[in-house]
Short mmCIF file of C-alpha atoms and ligand atoms in Angstrom, two decimals:
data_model
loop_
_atom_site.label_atom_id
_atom_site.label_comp_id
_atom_site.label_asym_id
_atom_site.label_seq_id
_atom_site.Cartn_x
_atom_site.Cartn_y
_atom_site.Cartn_z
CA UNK K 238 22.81 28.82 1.50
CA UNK K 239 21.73 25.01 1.67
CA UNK K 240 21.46 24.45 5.71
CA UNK K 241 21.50 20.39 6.55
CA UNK K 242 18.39 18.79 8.02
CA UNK K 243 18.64 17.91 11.16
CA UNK K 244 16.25 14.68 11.03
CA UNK K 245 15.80 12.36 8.30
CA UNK K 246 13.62 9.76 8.43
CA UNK K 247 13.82 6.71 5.76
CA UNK K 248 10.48 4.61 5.65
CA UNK K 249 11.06 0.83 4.29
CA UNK K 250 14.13 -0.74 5.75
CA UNK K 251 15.51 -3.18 3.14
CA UNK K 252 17.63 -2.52 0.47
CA UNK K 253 17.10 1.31 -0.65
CA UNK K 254 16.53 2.09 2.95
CA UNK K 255 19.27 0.14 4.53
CA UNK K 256 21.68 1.93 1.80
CA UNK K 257 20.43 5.51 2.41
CA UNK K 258 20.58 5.08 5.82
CA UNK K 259 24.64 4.13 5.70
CA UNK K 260 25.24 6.87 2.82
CA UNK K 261 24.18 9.33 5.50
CA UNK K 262 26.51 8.81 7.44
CA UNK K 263 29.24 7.76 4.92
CA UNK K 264 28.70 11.51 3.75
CA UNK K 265 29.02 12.86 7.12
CA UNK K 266 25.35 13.55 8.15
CA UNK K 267 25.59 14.08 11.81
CA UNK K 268 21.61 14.93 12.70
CA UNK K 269 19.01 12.33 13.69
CA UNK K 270 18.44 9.25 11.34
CA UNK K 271 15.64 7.12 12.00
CA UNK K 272 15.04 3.78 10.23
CA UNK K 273 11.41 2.82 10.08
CA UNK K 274 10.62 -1.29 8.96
CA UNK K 275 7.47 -3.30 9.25
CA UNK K 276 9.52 -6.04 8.48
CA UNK K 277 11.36 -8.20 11.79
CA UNK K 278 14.76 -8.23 9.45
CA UNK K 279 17.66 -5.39 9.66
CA UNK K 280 17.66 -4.37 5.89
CA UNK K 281 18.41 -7.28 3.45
CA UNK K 282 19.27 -7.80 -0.21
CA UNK K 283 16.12 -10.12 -1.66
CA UNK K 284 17.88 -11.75 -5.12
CA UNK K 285 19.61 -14.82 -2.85
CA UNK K 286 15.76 -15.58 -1.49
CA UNK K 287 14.99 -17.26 -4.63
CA UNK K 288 18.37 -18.79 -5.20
CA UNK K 289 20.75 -19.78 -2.60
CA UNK K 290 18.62 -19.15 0.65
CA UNK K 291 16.00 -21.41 -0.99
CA UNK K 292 18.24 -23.88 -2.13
CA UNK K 293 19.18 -24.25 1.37
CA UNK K 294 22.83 -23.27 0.48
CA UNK K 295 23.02 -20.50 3.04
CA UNK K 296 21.32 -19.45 5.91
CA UNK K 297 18.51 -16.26 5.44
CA UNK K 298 20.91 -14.56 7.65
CA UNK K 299 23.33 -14.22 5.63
CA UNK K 300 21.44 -11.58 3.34
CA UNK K 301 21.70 -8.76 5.66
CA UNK K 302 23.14 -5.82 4.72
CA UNK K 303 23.13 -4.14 8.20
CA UNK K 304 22.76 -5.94 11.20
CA UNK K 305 21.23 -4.01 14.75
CA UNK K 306 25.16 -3.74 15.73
CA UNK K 307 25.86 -1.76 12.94
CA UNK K 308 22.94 0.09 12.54
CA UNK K 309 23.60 1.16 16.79
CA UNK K 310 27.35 1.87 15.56
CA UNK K 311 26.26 4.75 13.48
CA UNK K 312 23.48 6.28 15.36
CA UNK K 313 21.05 5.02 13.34
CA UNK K 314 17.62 4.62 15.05
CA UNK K 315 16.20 1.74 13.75
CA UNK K 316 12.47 0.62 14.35
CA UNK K 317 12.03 -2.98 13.43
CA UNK K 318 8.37 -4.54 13.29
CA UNK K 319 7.19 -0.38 12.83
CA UNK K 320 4.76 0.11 10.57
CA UNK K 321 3.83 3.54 9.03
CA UNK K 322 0.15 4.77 8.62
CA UNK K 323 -0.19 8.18 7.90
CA UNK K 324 2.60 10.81 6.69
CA UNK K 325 1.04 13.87 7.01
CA UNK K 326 3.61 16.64 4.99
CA UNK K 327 1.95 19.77 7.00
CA UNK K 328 2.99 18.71 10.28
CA UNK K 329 5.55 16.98 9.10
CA UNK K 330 5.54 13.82 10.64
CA UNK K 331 5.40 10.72 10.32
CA UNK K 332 2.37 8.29 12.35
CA UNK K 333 3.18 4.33 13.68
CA UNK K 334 0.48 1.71 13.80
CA UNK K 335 1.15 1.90 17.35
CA UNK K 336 0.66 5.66 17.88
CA UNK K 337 4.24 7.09 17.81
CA UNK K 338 4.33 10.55 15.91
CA UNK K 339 7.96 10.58 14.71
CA UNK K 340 9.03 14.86 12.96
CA UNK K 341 11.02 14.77 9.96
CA UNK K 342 12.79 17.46 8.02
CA UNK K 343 13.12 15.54 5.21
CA UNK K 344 11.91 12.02 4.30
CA UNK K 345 13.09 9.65 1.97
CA UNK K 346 10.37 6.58 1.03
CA UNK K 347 11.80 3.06 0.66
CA UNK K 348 8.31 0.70 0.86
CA UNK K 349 9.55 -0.74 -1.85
CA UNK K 350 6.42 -3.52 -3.14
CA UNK K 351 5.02 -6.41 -2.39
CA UNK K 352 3.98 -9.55 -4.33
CA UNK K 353 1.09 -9.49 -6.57
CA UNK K 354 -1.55 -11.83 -4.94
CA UNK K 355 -3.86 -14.11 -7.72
CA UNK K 356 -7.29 -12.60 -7.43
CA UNK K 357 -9.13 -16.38 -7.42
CA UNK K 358 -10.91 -19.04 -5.40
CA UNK K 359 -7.90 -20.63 -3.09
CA UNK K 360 -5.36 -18.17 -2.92
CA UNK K 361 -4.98 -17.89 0.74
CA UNK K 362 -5.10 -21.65 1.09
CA UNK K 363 -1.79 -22.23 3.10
CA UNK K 364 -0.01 -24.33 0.33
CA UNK K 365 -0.31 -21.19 -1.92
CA UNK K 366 3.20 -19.06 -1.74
CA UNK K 367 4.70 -15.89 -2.10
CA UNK K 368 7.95 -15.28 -2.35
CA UNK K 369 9.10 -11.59 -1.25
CA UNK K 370 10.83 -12.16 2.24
CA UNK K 371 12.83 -13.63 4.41
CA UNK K 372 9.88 -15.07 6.51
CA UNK K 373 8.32 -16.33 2.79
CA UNK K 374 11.73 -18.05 1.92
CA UNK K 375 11.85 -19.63 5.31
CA UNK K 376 8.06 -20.97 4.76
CA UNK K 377 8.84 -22.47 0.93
CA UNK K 378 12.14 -23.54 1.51
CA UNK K 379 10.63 -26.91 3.78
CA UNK K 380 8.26 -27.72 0.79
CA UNK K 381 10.95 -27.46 -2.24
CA UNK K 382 11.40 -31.19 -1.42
CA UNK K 383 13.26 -34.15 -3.25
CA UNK K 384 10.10 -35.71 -5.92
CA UNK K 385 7.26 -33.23 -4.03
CA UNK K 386 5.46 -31.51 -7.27
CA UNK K 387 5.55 -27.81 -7.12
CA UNK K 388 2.88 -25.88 -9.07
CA UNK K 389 4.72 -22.45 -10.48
CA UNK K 390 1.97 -19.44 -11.75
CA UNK K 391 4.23 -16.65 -13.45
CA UNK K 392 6.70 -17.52 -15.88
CA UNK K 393 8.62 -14.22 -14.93
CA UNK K 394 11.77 -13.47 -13.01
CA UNK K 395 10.95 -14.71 -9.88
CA UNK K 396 8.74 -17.59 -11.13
CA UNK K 397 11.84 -18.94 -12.95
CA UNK K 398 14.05 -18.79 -10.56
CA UNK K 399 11.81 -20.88 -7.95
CA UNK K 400 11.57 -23.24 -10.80
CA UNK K 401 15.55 -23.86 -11.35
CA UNK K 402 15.31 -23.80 -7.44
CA UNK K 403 12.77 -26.45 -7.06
CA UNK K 404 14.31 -28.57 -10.01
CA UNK K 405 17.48 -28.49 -8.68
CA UNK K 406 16.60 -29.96 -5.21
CA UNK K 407 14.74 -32.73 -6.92
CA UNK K 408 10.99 -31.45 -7.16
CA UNK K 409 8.92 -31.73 -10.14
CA UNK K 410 8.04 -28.46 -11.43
CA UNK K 411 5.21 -27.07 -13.52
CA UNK K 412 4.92 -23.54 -15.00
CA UNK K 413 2.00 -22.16 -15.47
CA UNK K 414 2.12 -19.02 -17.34
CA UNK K 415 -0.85 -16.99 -19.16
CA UNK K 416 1.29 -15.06 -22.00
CA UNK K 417 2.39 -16.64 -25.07
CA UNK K 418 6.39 -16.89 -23.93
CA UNK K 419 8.23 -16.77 -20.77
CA UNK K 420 9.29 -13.44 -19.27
CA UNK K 421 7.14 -11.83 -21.74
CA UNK K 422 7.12 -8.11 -20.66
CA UNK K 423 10.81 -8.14 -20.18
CA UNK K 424 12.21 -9.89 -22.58
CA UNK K 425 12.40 -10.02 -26.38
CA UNK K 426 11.58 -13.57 -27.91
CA UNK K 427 14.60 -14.98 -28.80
CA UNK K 428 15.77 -14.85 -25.47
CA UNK K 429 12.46 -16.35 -23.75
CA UNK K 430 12.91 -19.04 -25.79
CA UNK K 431 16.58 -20.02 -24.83
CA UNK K 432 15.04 -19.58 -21.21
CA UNK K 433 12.23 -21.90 -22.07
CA UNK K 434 14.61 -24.58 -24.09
CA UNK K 435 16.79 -24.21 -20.61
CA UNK K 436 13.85 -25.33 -18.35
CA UNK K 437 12.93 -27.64 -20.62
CA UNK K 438 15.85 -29.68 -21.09
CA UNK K 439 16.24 -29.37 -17.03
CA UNK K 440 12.95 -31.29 -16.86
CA UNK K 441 10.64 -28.17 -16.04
CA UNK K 442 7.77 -28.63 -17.73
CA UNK K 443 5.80 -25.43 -19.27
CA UNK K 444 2.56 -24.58 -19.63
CA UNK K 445 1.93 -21.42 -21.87
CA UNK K 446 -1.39 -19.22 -21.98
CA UNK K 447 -2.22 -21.44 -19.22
CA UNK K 448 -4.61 -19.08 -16.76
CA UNK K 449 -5.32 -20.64 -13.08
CA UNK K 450 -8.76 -20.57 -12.16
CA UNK K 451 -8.91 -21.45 -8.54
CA UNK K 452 -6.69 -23.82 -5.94
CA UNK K 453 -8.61 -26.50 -4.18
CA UNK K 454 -7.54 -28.73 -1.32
CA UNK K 455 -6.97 -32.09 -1.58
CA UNK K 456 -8.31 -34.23 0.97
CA UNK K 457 -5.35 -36.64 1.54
CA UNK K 458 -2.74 -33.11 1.51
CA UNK K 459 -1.48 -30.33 -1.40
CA UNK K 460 -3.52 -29.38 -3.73
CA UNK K 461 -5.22 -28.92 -6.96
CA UNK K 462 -4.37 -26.06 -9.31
CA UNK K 463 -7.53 -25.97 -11.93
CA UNK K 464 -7.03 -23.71 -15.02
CA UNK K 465 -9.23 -22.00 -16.94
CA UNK K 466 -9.68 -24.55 -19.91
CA UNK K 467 -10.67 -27.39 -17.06
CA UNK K 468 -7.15 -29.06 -16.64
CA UNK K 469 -6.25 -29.95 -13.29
CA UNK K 470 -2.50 -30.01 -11.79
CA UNK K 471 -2.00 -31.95 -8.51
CA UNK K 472 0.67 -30.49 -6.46
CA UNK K 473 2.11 -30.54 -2.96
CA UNK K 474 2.91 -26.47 -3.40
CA UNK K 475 1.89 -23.37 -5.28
CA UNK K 476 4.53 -20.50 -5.75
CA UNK K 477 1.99 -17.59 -7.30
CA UNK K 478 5.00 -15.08 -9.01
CA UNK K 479 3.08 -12.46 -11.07
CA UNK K 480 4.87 -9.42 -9.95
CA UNK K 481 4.89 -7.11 -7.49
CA UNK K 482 2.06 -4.01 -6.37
CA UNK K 483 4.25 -0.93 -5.70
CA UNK K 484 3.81 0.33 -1.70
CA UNK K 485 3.01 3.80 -3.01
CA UNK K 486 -0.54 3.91 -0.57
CA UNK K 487 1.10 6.21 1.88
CA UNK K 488 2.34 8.71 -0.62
CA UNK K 489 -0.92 8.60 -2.33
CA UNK K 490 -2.60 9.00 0.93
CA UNK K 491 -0.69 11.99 1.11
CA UNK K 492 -0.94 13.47 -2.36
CA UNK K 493 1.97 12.93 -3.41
CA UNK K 494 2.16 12.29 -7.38
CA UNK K 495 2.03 8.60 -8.43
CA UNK K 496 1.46 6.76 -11.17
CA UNK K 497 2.17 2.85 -10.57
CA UNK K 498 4.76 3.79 -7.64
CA UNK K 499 5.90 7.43 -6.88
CA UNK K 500 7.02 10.04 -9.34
CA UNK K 501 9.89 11.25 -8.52
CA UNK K 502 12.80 13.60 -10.76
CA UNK K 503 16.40 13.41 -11.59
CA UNK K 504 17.13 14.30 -7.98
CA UNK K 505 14.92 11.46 -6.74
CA UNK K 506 12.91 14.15 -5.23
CA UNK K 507 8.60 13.77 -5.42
CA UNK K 508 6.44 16.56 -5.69
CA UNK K 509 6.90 17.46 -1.94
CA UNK K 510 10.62 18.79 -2.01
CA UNK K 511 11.58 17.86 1.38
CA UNK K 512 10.37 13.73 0.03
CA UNK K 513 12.12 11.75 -1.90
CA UNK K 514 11.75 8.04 -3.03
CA UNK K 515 13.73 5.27 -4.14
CA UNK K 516 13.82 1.44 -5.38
CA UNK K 517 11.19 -0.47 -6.30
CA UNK K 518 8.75 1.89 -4.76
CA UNK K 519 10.09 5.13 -7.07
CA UNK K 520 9.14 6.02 -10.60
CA UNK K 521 11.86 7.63 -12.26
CA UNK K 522 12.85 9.35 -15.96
CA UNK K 523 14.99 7.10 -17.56
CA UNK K 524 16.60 8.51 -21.08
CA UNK K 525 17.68 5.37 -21.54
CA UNK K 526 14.81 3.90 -22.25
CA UNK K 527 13.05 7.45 -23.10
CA UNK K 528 10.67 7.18 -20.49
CA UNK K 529 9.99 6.87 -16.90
CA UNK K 530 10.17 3.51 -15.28
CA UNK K 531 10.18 1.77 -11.94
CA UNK K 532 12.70 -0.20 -12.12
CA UNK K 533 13.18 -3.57 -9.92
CA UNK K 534 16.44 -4.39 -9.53
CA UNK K 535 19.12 -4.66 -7.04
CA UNK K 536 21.47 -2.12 -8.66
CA UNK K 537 18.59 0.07 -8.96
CA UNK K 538 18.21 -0.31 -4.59
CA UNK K 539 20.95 0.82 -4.07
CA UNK K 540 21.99 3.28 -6.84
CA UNK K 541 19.43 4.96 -5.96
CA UNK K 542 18.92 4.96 -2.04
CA UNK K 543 22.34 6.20 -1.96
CA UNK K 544 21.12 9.19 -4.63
CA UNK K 545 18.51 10.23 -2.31
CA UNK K 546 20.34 10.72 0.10
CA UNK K 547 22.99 13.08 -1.12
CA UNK K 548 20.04 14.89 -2.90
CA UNK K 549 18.34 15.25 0.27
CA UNK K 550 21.54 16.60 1.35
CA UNK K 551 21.87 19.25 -1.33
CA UNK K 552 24.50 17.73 -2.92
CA UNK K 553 24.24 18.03 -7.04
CA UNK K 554 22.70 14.63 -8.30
CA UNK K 555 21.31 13.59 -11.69
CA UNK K 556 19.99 9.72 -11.25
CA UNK K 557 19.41 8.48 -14.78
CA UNK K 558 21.27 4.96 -14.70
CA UNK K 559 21.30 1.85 -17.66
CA UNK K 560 19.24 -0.40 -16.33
CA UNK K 561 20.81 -3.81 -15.18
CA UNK K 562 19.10 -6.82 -14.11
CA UNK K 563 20.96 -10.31 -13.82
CA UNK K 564 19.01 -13.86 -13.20
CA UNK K 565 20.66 -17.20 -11.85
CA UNK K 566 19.05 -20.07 -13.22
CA UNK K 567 19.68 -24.03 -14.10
CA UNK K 568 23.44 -22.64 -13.66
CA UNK K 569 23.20 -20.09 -16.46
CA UNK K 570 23.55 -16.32 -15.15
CA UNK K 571 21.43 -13.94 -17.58
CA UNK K 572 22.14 -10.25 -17.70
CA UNK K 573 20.34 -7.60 -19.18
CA UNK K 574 21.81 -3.81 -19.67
CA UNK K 575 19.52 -1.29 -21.37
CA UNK K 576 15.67 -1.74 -22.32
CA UNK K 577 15.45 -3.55 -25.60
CA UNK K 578 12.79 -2.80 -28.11
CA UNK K 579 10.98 -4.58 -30.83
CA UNK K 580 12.28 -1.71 -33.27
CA UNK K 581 15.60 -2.48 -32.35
CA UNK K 582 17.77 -4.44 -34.49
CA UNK K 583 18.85 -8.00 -32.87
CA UNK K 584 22.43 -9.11 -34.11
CA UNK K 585 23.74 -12.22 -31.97
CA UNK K 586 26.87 -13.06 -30.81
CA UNK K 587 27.96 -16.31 -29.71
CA UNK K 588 25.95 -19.85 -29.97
CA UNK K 589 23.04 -19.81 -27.45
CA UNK K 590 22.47 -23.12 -27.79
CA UNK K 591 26.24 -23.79 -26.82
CA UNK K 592 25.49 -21.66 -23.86
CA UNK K 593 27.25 -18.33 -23.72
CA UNK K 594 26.10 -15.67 -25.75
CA UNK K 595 25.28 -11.89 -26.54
CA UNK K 596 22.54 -10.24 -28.03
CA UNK K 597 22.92 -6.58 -28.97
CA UNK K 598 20.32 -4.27 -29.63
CA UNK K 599 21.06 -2.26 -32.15
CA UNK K 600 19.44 1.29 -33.40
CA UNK K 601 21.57 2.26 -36.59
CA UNK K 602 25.59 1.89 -35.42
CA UNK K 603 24.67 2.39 -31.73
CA UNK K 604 24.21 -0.02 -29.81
CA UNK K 605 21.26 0.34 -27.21
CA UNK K 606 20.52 -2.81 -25.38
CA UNK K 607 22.44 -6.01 -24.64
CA UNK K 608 21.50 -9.21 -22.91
CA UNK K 609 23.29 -12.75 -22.62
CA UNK K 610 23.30 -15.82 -20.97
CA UNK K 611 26.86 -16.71 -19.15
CA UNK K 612 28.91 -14.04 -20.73
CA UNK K 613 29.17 -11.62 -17.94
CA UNK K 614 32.68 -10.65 -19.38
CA UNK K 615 31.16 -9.95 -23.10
CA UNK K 616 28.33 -8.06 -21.28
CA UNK K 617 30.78 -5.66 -19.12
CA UNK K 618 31.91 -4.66 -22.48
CA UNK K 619 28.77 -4.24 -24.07
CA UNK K 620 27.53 -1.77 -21.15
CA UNK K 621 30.79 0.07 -22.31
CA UNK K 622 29.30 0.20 -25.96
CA UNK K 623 25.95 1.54 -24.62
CA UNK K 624 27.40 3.79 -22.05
CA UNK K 625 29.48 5.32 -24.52
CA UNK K 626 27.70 5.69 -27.28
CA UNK K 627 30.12 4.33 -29.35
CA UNK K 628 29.33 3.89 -33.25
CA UNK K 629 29.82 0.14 -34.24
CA UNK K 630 29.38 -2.74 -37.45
CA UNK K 631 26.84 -5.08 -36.67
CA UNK K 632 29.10 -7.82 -38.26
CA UNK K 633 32.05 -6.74 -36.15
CA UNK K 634 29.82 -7.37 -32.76
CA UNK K 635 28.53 -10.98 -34.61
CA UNK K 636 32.04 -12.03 -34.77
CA UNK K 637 33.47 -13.53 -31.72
CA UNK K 638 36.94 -12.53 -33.10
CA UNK K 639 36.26 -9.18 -32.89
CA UNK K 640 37.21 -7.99 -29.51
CA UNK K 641 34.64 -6.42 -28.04
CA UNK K 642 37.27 -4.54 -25.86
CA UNK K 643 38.83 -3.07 -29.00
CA UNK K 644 35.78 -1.80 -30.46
C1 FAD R 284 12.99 -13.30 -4.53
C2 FAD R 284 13.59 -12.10 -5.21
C3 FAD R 284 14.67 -12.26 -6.07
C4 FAD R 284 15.22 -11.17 -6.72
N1 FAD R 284 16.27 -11.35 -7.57
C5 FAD R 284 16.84 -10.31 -8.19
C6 FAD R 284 17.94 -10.48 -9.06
O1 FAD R 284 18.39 -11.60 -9.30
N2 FAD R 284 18.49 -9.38 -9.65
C7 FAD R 284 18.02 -8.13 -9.41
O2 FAD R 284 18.57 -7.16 -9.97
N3 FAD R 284 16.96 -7.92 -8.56
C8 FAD R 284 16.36 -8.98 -7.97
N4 FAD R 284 15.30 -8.79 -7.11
C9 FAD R 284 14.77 -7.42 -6.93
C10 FAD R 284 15.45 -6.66 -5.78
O3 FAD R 284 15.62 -7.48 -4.69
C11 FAD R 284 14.55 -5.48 -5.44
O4 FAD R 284 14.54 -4.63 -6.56
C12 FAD R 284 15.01 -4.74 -4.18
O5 FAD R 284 14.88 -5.55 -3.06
C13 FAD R 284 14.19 -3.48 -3.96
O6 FAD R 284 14.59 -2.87 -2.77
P1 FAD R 284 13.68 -1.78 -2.04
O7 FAD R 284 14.44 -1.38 -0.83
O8 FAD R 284 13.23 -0.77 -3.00
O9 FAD R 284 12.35 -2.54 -1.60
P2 FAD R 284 12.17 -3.73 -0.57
O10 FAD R 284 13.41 -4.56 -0.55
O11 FAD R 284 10.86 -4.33 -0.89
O12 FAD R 284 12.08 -3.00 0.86
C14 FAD R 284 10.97 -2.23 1.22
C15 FAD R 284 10.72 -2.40 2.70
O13 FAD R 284 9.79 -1.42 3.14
C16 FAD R 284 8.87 -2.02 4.03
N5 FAD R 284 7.67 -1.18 4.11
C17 FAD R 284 6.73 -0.98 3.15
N6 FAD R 284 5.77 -0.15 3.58
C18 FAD R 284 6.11 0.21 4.86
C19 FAD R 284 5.49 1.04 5.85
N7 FAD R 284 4.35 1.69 5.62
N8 FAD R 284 6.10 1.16 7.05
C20 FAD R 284 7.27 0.50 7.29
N9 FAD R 284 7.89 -0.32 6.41
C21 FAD R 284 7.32 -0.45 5.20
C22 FAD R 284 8.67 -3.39 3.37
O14 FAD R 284 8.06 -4.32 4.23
C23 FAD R 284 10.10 -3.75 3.02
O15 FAD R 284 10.75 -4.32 4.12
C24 FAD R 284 14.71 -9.87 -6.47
C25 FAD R 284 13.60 -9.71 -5.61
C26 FAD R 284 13.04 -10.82 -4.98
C27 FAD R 284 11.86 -10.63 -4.08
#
């Protein structure tokens, strides 16, 4: 018989943590929960950071998920500024930087990651940036100033987005990025170069297998981003964006399976059955993409803090979701479902230079991947497809007259 903890702990109070600590109580949990956050912030979603709450167009506030009220309404003990330095799985407990010992039954690890830091001369000069949190959004957000020049090193996700951001508040932007195309590791080619036509045309200007070499001061303020090959950009702010380092140190500290973040199964459990992991922190078997992955993603947060949870709980969970990411930038919203492959077979639909398109991913009649730029409708449909599994013509998904709701 499966007898219910009576304390769970959740380290890592943002997304994945702030949604497994409300599905234990949304499925009726009545032991101990206890909330455990380095950060100042009641759990928050991140995406807005590098688009609305940095455009200024609402306050950081407004990202919470959970605020202390709530949290108190459902008995959930949250400890904000609480940072976790030792788990130690015999004893069971958890330690706190500043000494508390807290017992769990079972524990559920949200650290989530935190954003890759440029190994070079300069980085921690205070015009270089981060963007991860709340307290980083509030420090950029002053500098993203009407004609200031803002120096941009990652042409990834994040990078991107800080670059619409920055554009659209009147900064000059310049990308520095060291692959051959933007969003390189994520994306197939035909849609990094819409991306890079977008920024283009929205006066962004690109710089590709462009490697920084150091950041120097300038005496009369900003400062100098100098690249490998000897160029020199002048600019009032850097924004390094070159991905994120998995918080996976405690779990490893504890042996605890990793392998760029922590293993976990199907039942988001790690090798410890009475820990599981979620988020960006967890890396998962994905059979949609025929591998395991860590995925990044908002969807991903909370899909699979909530899965945690009801695992932890004995309830009968199989986490293997299509992966979803969506992107706001220069006005166009990107969405990807699936993981696309070079082996795949690319059939567009749509004009992406008009704006709104699909690409599908195709292996034989099925299709296996689908991304687009402002056709969120198309896109539902195409998840549909993949979900499904449902055989199709490649000409019948190239032809806008072909309702994609019909097939
Ligand atoms: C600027 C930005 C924009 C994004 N935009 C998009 C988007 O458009 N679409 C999309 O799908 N996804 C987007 N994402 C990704 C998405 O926000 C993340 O995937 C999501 O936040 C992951 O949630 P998480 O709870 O796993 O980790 P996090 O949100 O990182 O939370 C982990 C928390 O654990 C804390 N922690 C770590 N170690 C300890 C410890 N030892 N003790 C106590 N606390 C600890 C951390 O400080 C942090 O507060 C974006 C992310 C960022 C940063």
């Amino acid at each position: 018989m499966h007898t219910e903890p009576t304390t769970i702990v959740i380290i890592g109070a943002g997304q994945a943590g702030g949604w497994a600590a409300r599905t234990l109580r949304d499925e009726g949990f009545d032991g101990r929960v206890v909330l455990i956050g380095d950060e100042s912030h009641p759990p928050y979603e991140r995406p807005p950071l590098s688009k609305a709450v940095l455009a200024g167009e609402v306050a950081p506030e407004s990202v919470h998920l959970l605020d202390a009220a709530a949290m108190a309404a459902m008995s959930v003990e949250w400890l904000a500024s609480a940072r976790v330095v030792n788990l130690d799985r015999t004893a069971k407990q958890v330690m706190l930087a500043d000494g508390r010992a807290i017992g769990y039954d079972k524990l559920i690890l949200c650290t989530g990651g935190r954003a890759r830091e440029l190994d070079v001369p300069g980085a921690g000069l205070p015009g270089v940036h981060t963007l991860r949190t709340i307290d980083d959004a509030r420090r950029l957000g002053p500098v993203l100033q009407r004609d200031a020049h803002v120096a941009v090193v990652g042409g990834g996700w994040i990078g991107l987005e800080v670059a619409a951001t920055a554009r659209q508040r009147g900064a000059e932007v310049t990308v520095i990025e060291t692959m051959g195309r933007l969003c390189e590791r994520s994306l197939p080619e035909a849609m990094s170069a819409h991306l890079h036509a977008m920024h283009a045309a929205k006066g962004v200007e690109v710089l590709l297998g462009a490697a920084v070499a150091s950041f120097a001061p300038r005496t009369t303020g900003g400062l100098d981003v100098v690249l490998s090959d000897g160029r020199s950009i002048t600019c009032d702010a850097a924004v390094v964006g070159i991905g994120l380092v998995p918080n996976d140190e405690l779990a490893r500290a504890a042996g605890l399976d990793c392998e760029g973040g922590v293993l976990v199964d199907a039942q988001c459990r790690t090798t410890d059955p009475d820990i599981f992991a979620a988020g960006d922190v967890a890396v998962t078997p994905n059979s949609w993409a025929g591998r395991r992955l860590r995925l990044e993603s908002w969807q991903n947060a909370q899909e699979q803090g909530i899965a945690a949870v009801r695992s932890a709980l004995g309830r009968d969970v199989h986490y293997d979701p299509l992966p979803w990411f969506w992107s706001d930038q220069h006005g166009t919203n990107v969405q990807i479902y699936g993981v696309p492959s070079p082996t795949h077979e690319v059939v567009v639909r749509g004009d992406p230079a008009a704006g709104s398109f699909v690409f599908f991913y195709l292996e034989g009649e099925r299709v296996m991947a689908a991304l687009g730029g402002n056709a969120a409708r198309e896109l539902r449909f195409a998840r549909r497809l993949i979900e499904k599994r449902t055989q199709v013509r490649a000409q019948d998904l190239a032809d806008p007259g072909v309702s994609l709701a019909k097939l």
